[in-house]
């Protein structure tokens, strides 16, 4: 299960605090050393860990904490609050355009789960009585268009495709027109991915962005890839100005680094978490719930 070893390491560190009536600064420092190691082992970005520990220590060694009746519990509560803050604090909701349709560009590297997440996001929106249009703008990966069409059929959402001979820019332009004419309120553009970030990919995405004027640019990253996911997010953000991240494969045994670092490193929140291959396995990302899950 995801975060398993992080969770048990943290619990180990806290058990020592919990059992004691009084604690002093040395005990807090000892526990924080273990928390630090646990986070590094979970593949959390080094700088993020350093700043996190500094923040927790600053709050935890305050007199009102150490002198309280349950200092151990209070330190754990501080860690919980700071973990929540690290992942963005509040739930970051998907944008709603003042005038429909709301345009969402889905971007990411091949295999991250972009096409699947596009289908899942459409289903999520349908549950909120929205009418999404799926747009097949990944014209390079041979099966991508068909894959989106199959997803569309499964959830009974319309799929806009012009085959693989029309440019993604033109597909996006016509898709938005189509959505307006048909009173569809979300346009989800499944853009092309590549195995690696390259200039041609970014240039094409910038051109689509120019025409589509998206309200959201969501980067889909695979949580299993740890710090690589964070590096990918940083590059995409520099090149495209993301509005948020969709973190996939949280059902796997990810150590947790991506979930814990991506917001701190890029400044962009995780908006959705995908926890399985099924179409309803996508949820808005709740930093507080994730923190509680990690702390067990
Ligand atoms: P794309 O190349 O980014 O469009 O990737 P796909 O959407 O085709 O997904 C690649 C693979 O990852 C597929 O086999 C998906 O079923 C799988 N996948 C996507 N999201 C998740 C997830 O949250 N959990 C799991 N276990 N598998 C996922």
Tab-separated table of C-alpha atoms and ligand atoms in Angstrom:
chain	number	residue	atom	x	y	z
A	1	UNK	CA	0.000	0.000	0.000
A	2	UNK	CA	1.095	3.581	-0.627
A	3	UNK	CA	2.955	5.378	2.167
A	4	UNK	CA	3.163	2.200	4.211
A	5	UNK	CA	6.786	2.445	5.212
A	6	UNK	CA	6.578	6.209	5.761
A	7	UNK	CA	3.548	5.737	7.978
A	8	UNK	CA	5.170	3.057	10.093
A	9	UNK	CA	8.419	5.013	10.412
A	10	UNK	CA	6.546	8.076	11.594
A	11	UNK	CA	4.490	6.076	14.033
A	12	UNK	CA	7.700	4.638	15.436
A	13	UNK	CA	9.071	8.134	15.974
A	14	UNK	CA	5.884	9.290	17.650
A	15	UNK	CA	5.377	6.286	19.873
A	16	UNK	CA	8.367	7.441	21.858
A	17	UNK	CA	6.826	10.883	22.356
A	18	UNK	CA	3.332	9.644	23.049
A	19	UNK	CA	4.302	7.422	25.927
A	20	UNK	CA	5.907	10.190	27.937
A	21	UNK	CA	4.245	12.678	30.233
A	22	UNK	CA	6.872	15.369	30.006
A	23	UNK	CA	9.149	15.954	27.085
A	24	UNK	CA	11.965	18.386	26.525
A	25	UNK	CA	13.640	19.896	23.537
A	26	UNK	CA	16.039	16.958	23.253
A	27	UNK	CA	13.136	14.527	22.904
A	28	UNK	CA	11.558	16.700	20.219
A	29	UNK	CA	14.854	16.925	18.369
A	30	UNK	CA	15.303	13.173	18.530
A	31	UNK	CA	11.827	12.555	17.144
A	32	UNK	CA	12.401	15.123	14.416
A	33	UNK	CA	15.598	13.410	13.390
A	34	UNK	CA	13.588	10.266	12.791
A	35	UNK	CA	10.861	12.161	10.957
A	36	UNK	CA	13.534	13.709	8.768
A	37	UNK	CA	15.000	10.315	7.875
A	38	UNK	CA	11.550	8.872	7.231
A	39	UNK	CA	10.698	11.687	4.818
A	40	UNK	CA	14.013	11.382	2.992
A	41	UNK	CA	13.498	7.646	2.688
A	42	UNK	CA	10.051	8.314	1.285
A	43	UNK	CA	11.805	10.248	-1.484
A	44	UNK	CA	10.648	13.683	-0.402
A	45	UNK	CA	12.740	16.477	-1.880
A	46	UNK	CA	15.729	17.280	0.338
A	47	UNK	CA	15.080	21.001	0.573
A	48	UNK	CA	11.420	20.421	1.310
A	49	UNK	CA	12.342	18.101	4.181
A	50	UNK	CA	14.791	20.604	5.637
A	51	UNK	CA	12.305	23.441	5.642
A	52	UNK	CA	9.539	21.211	6.942
A	53	UNK	CA	11.577	20.029	9.918
A	54	UNK	CA	12.625	23.591	10.705
A	55	UNK	CA	8.993	24.735	10.745
A	56	UNK	CA	7.828	21.883	12.953
A	57	UNK	CA	10.705	22.358	15.399
A	58	UNK	CA	10.089	26.058	15.672
A	59	UNK	CA	6.494	25.423	16.690
A	60	UNK	CA	7.117	22.297	18.750
A	61	UNK	CA	9.769	23.530	21.147
A	62	UNK	CA	7.594	26.449	22.253
A	63	UNK	CA	6.955	26.549	25.978
A	64	UNK	CA	3.215	26.148	25.664
A	65	UNK	CA	3.753	22.850	23.856
A	66	UNK	CA	6.407	21.391	26.128
A	67	UNK	CA	4.587	22.439	29.269
A	68	UNK	CA	1.191	21.210	28.147
A	69	UNK	CA	-0.394	18.111	29.655
A	70	UNK	CA	0.027	16.078	26.481
A	71	UNK	CA	3.134	17.461	24.791
A	72	UNK	CA	3.653	14.346	22.671
A	73	UNK	CA	0.158	14.629	21.220
A	74	UNK	CA	0.702	18.311	20.528
A	75	UNK	CA	3.881	17.677	18.597
A	76	UNK	CA	2.066	15.059	16.511
A	77	UNK	CA	-0.739	17.536	15.893
A	78	UNK	CA	1.789	20.102	14.686
A	79	UNK	CA	3.338	17.556	12.318
A	80	UNK	CA	-0.124	16.741	11.005
A	81	UNK	CA	-0.919	20.423	10.410
A	82	UNK	CA	2.405	21.072	8.729
A	83	UNK	CA	2.055	18.005	6.480
A	84	UNK	CA	-1.370	19.288	5.464
A	85	UNK	CA	0.065	22.732	4.747
A	86	UNK	CA	2.923	21.168	2.790
A	87	UNK	CA	0.427	19.537	0.448
A	88	UNK	CA	-1.461	22.779	-0.096
A	89	UNK	CA	-3.728	23.087	2.935
A	90	UNK	CA	-7.202	23.336	1.516
A	91	UNK	CA	-8.732	21.331	-1.309
A	92	UNK	CA	-7.888	23.031	-4.617
A	93	UNK	CA	-11.042	22.922	-6.698
A	94	UNK	CA	-11.191	22.676	-10.451
A	95	UNK	CA	-11.797	25.978	-12.226
A	96	UNK	CA	-15.189	27.068	-13.478
A	97	UNK	CA	-15.125	29.608	-16.308
A	98	UNK	CA	-17.365	32.649	-15.991
A	99	UNK	CA	-18.703	31.838	-19.397
A	100	UNK	CA	-18.851	28.164	-20.363
A	101	UNK	CA	-17.201	26.106	-21.572
A	102	UNK	CA	-14.442	25.723	-19.025
A	103	UNK	CA	-11.417	24.559	-20.976
A	104	UNK	CA	-9.017	22.099	-19.369
A	105	UNK	CA	-5.777	21.006	-20.997
A	106	UNK	CA	-4.516	17.647	-19.779
A	107	UNK	CA	-0.761	17.379	-20.219
A	108	UNK	CA	1.894	14.892	-19.189
A	109	UNK	CA	4.415	12.318	-20.242
A	110	UNK	CA	3.334	9.106	-21.915
A	111	UNK	CA	2.254	6.413	-19.520
A	112	UNK	CA	1.528	8.780	-16.631
A	113	UNK	CA	-2.189	8.088	-16.952
A	114	UNK	CA	-3.238	11.188	-18.871
A	115	UNK	CA	-5.848	9.673	-21.152
A	116	UNK	CA	-7.328	7.544	-18.385
A	117	UNK	CA	-7.419	10.557	-16.057
A	118	UNK	CA	-9.194	12.590	-18.732
A	119	UNK	CA	-11.960	9.976	-18.785
A	120	UNK	CA	-12.077	9.855	-15.006
A	121	UNK	CA	-12.270	13.609	-14.737
A	122	UNK	CA	-15.160	13.627	-17.201
A	123	UNK	CA	-16.988	11.118	-15.046
A	124	UNK	CA	-16.291	13.159	-11.932
A	125	UNK	CA	-17.751	16.231	-13.645
A	126	UNK	CA	-20.807	14.305	-14.825
A	127	UNK	CA	-21.543	13.407	-11.217
A	128	UNK	CA	-21.744	17.133	-10.554
A	129	UNK	CA	-24.240	17.493	-13.380
A	130	UNK	CA	-21.662	18.968	-15.742
A	131	UNK	CA	-21.519	18.079	-19.394
A	132	UNK	CA	-17.936	17.395	-20.449
A	133	UNK	CA	-16.597	16.998	-23.963
A	134	UNK	CA	-13.573	14.762	-24.383
A	135	UNK	CA	-11.172	15.987	-27.045
A	136	UNK	CA	-8.756	13.623	-28.748
A	137	UNK	CA	-5.755	15.840	-29.434
A	138	UNK	CA	-3.078	13.199	-28.909
A	139	UNK	CA	-2.625	12.399	-32.578
A	140	UNK	CA	0.768	10.724	-32.252
A	141	UNK	CA	0.225	7.789	-29.932
A	142	UNK	CA	-1.546	5.314	-32.256
A	143	UNK	CA	-4.124	4.025	-29.762
A	144	UNK	CA	-4.825	7.267	-27.910
A	145	UNK	CA	-7.811	8.403	-29.990
A	146	UNK	CA	-9.465	4.991	-29.834
A	147	UNK	CA	-8.756	4.779	-26.094
A	148	UNK	CA	-10.525	8.084	-25.502
A	149	UNK	CA	-13.459	6.999	-27.659
A	150	UNK	CA	-13.831	3.820	-25.640
A	151	UNK	CA	-13.723	5.806	-22.393
A	152	UNK	CA	-16.318	8.200	-23.797
A	153	UNK	CA	-18.641	5.317	-24.657
A	154	UNK	CA	-18.263	3.852	-21.183
A	155	UNK	CA	-19.349	7.040	-19.473
A	156	UNK	CA	-21.638	8.243	-22.250
A	157	UNK	CA	-19.719	11.438	-22.817
A	158	UNK	CA	-19.217	12.880	-26.301
A	159	UNK	CA	-15.736	12.590	-27.800
A	160	UNK	CA	-14.471	15.107	-30.316
A	161	UNK	CA	-11.953	13.781	-32.831
A	162	UNK	CA	-10.732	14.849	-36.252
A	163	UNK	CA	-8.523	11.811	-36.709
A	164	UNK	CA	-4.759	11.980	-36.678
A	165	UNK	CA	-4.156	14.117	-39.753
A	166	UNK	CA	-5.389	17.443	-38.366
A	167	UNK	CA	-3.173	19.506	-36.065
A	168	UNK	CA	-3.892	19.495	-32.320
A	169	UNK	CA	-4.288	23.279	-32.485
A	170	UNK	CA	-7.058	22.994	-35.059
A	171	UNK	CA	-8.669	20.124	-33.152
A	172	UNK	CA	-8.741	22.233	-29.980
A	173	UNK	CA	-10.188	25.244	-31.797
A	174	UNK	CA	-12.990	23.269	-33.434
A	175	UNK	CA	-13.690	21.298	-30.256
A	176	UNK	CA	-14.347	24.483	-28.291
A	177	UNK	CA	-16.686	25.706	-31.028
A	178	UNK	CA	-18.446	22.348	-30.939
A	179	UNK	CA	-18.845	22.587	-27.157
A	180	UNK	CA	-20.335	26.067	-27.418
A	181	UNK	CA	-22.826	25.020	-30.086
A	182	UNK	CA	-23.864	21.971	-28.103
A	183	UNK	CA	-23.973	23.624	-24.686
A	184	UNK	CA	-21.298	21.411	-23.217
A	185	UNK	CA	-19.722	23.087	-20.229
A	186	UNK	CA	-16.308	21.439	-19.895
A	187	UNK	CA	-13.822	20.804	-22.688
A	188	UNK	CA	-11.172	18.299	-21.635
A	189	UNK	CA	-8.321	18.257	-24.124
A	190	UNK	CA	-6.223	15.098	-24.053
A	191	UNK	CA	-2.945	16.397	-25.454
A	192	UNK	CA	0.016	14.413	-26.726
A	193	UNK	CA	2.593	13.021	-24.344
A	194	UNK	CA	6.125	11.884	-25.070
A	195	UNK	CA	8.510	9.605	-23.295
A	196	UNK	CA	10.659	12.596	-22.383
A	197	UNK	CA	10.146	16.302	-22.198
A	198	UNK	CA	11.293	17.835	-25.454
A	199	UNK	CA	11.053	21.193	-27.112
A	200	UNK	CA	8.726	19.964	-29.879
A	201	UNK	CA	6.205	18.737	-27.308
A	202	UNK	CA	6.323	21.976	-25.344
A	203	UNK	CA	6.006	24.090	-28.467
A	204	UNK	CA	2.933	22.186	-29.562
A	205	UNK	CA	1.386	22.498	-26.110
A	206	UNK	CA	2.069	26.235	-26.108
A	207	UNK	CA	0.338	26.535	-29.475
A	208	UNK	CA	-2.698	24.631	-28.209
A	209	UNK	CA	-2.728	26.840	-25.113
A	210	UNK	CA	-2.608	29.965	-27.291
A	211	UNK	CA	-5.740	28.926	-29.148
A	212	UNK	CA	-7.646	27.110	-26.406
A	213	UNK	CA	-7.008	29.712	-23.684
A	214	UNK	CA	-7.487	27.076	-21.024
A	215	UNK	CA	-8.880	27.808	-17.573
A	216	UNK	CA	-6.880	24.882	-16.274
A	217	UNK	CA	-3.670	23.216	-17.367
A	218	UNK	CA	-3.482	20.007	-15.369
A	219	UNK	CA	-0.302	17.996	-15.387
A	220	UNK	CA	-0.797	14.267	-14.920
A	221	UNK	CA	2.115	12.631	-13.104
A	222	UNK	CA	2.734	9.126	-11.873
A	223	UNK	CA	3.216	9.047	-8.103
A	224	UNK	CA	5.268	5.863	-8.433
A	225	UNK	CA	8.086	7.835	-10.064
A	226	UNK	CA	8.796	9.836	-6.906
A	227	UNK	CA	11.204	12.734	-7.391
A	228	UNK	CA	11.104	12.258	-11.158
A	229	UNK	CA	7.443	13.216	-11.006
A	230	UNK	CA	8.389	16.379	-9.159
A	231	UNK	CA	11.107	17.218	-11.676
A	232	UNK	CA	8.674	16.681	-14.525
A	233	UNK	CA	6.185	18.970	-12.773
A	234	UNK	CA	8.813	21.653	-12.336
A	235	UNK	CA	9.763	21.568	-16.025
A	236	UNK	CA	6.187	21.628	-17.260
A	237	UNK	CA	5.391	24.440	-14.879
A	238	UNK	CA	8.303	26.530	-16.084
A	239	UNK	CA	7.336	26.000	-19.706
A	240	UNK	CA	3.566	26.150	-19.502
A	241	UNK	CA	2.445	27.691	-16.208
A	242	UNK	CA	0.386	24.837	-14.848
A	243	UNK	CA	-2.685	25.434	-12.712
A	244	UNK	CA	-2.563	22.077	-10.946
A	245	UNK	CA	-1.472	18.480	-10.834
A	246	UNK	CA	-3.265	15.143	-11.088
A	247	UNK	CA	-1.338	12.535	-9.173
A	248	UNK	CA	-1.965	9.009	-10.447
A	249	UNK	CA	-1.261	5.476	-9.245
A	250	UNK	CA	-1.624	6.268	-5.573
A	251	UNK	CA	-3.057	2.767	-5.262
A	252	UNK	CA	0.420	1.388	-5.903
A	253	UNK	CA	3.153	1.180	-3.311
A	254	UNK	CA	4.468	4.687	-3.852
A	255	UNK	CA	6.698	5.866	-1.046
A	256	UNK	CA	5.019	9.259	-1.018
A	257	UNK	CA	7.706	11.655	-2.183
A	258	UNK	CA	5.748	13.086	-5.087
A	259	UNK	CA	2.594	13.709	-3.068
A	260	UNK	CA	4.572	15.477	-0.370
A	261	UNK	CA	6.915	17.546	-2.538
A	262	UNK	CA	5.078	18.620	-5.655
A	263	UNK	CA	3.220	21.592	-4.176
A	264	UNK	CA	6.227	22.839	-2.226
A	265	UNK	CA	8.547	22.597	-5.220
A	266	UNK	CA	6.272	23.940	-7.964
A	267	UNK	CA	3.825	26.065	-6.004
A	268	UNK	CA	1.010	24.304	-7.870
A	269	UNK	CA	-1.523	22.223	-5.951
A	270	UNK	CA	-2.454	18.601	-6.468
A	271	UNK	CA	-6.083	18.914	-7.522
A	272	UNK	CA	-6.933	15.260	-8.075
A	273	UNK	CA	-5.604	11.904	-6.974
A	274	UNK	CA	-6.114	8.729	-9.019
A	275	UNK	CA	-6.147	5.508	-7.080
A	276	UNK	CA	-6.823	2.786	-9.581
A	277	UNK	CA	-7.534	1.916	-13.181
A	278	UNK	CA	-11.335	2.062	-12.885
A	279	UNK	CA	-13.154	5.136	-14.117
A	280	UNK	CA	-14.416	6.169	-10.716
A	281	UNK	CA	-10.963	5.959	-9.165
A	282	UNK	CA	-10.356	9.703	-9.192
A	283	UNK	CA	-10.988	11.987	-6.250
A	284	UNK	CA	-10.368	15.605	-5.388
A	285	UNK	CA	-7.129	15.676	-3.415
A	286	UNK	CA	-7.615	16.414	0.287
A	287	UNK	CA	-4.304	17.426	1.912
A	288	UNK	CA	-5.701	16.956	5.426
A	289	UNK	CA	-6.965	13.440	4.737
A	290	UNK	CA	-3.695	12.520	3.097
A	291	UNK	CA	-1.764	13.799	6.110
A	292	UNK	CA	-3.938	11.781	8.474
A	293	UNK	CA	-3.470	8.721	6.312
A	294	UNK	CA	0.295	9.146	6.418
A	295	UNK	CA	0.282	9.619	10.173
A	296	UNK	CA	-1.936	6.583	10.638
B	1	LIG	P1	-1.097	8.212	-20.954
B	1	LIG	O1	-0.056	7.704	-21.892
B	1	LIG	O2	-0.532	9.206	-19.985
B	1	LIG	O3	-2.325	8.714	-21.622
B	1	LIG	O4	-1.477	6.966	-20.013
B	1	LIG	P2	-2.786	6.069	-19.937
B	1	LIG	O5	-3.950	6.872	-19.513
B	1	LIG	O6	-2.921	5.273	-21.181
B	1	LIG	O7	-2.392	5.131	-18.701
B	1	LIG	C1	-1.240	4.303	-18.724
B	1	LIG	C2	-1.511	3.077	-17.860
B	1	LIG	O8	-1.604	3.448	-16.490
B	1	LIG	C3	-2.814	2.383	-18.188
B	1	LIG	O9	-2.609	0.993	-18.136
B	1	LIG	C4	-3.753	2.830	-17.073
B	1	LIG	O10	-4.765	1.894	-16.810
B	1	LIG	C5	-2.791	2.955	-15.920
B	1	LIG	N1	-3.269	3.901	-14.879
B	1	LIG	C6	-3.656	5.174	-15.028
B	1	LIG	N2	-3.985	5.727	-13.843
B	1	LIG	C7	-3.827	4.762	-12.898
B	1	LIG	C8	-3.998	4.700	-11.483
B	1	LIG	O11	-4.381	5.664	-10.801
B	1	LIG	N3	-3.705	3.521	-10.882
B	1	LIG	C9	-3.274	2.430	-11.590
B	1	LIG	N4	-3.007	1.329	-10.906
B	1	LIG	N5	-3.091	2.454	-12.902
B	1	LIG	C10	-3.363	3.597	-13.567
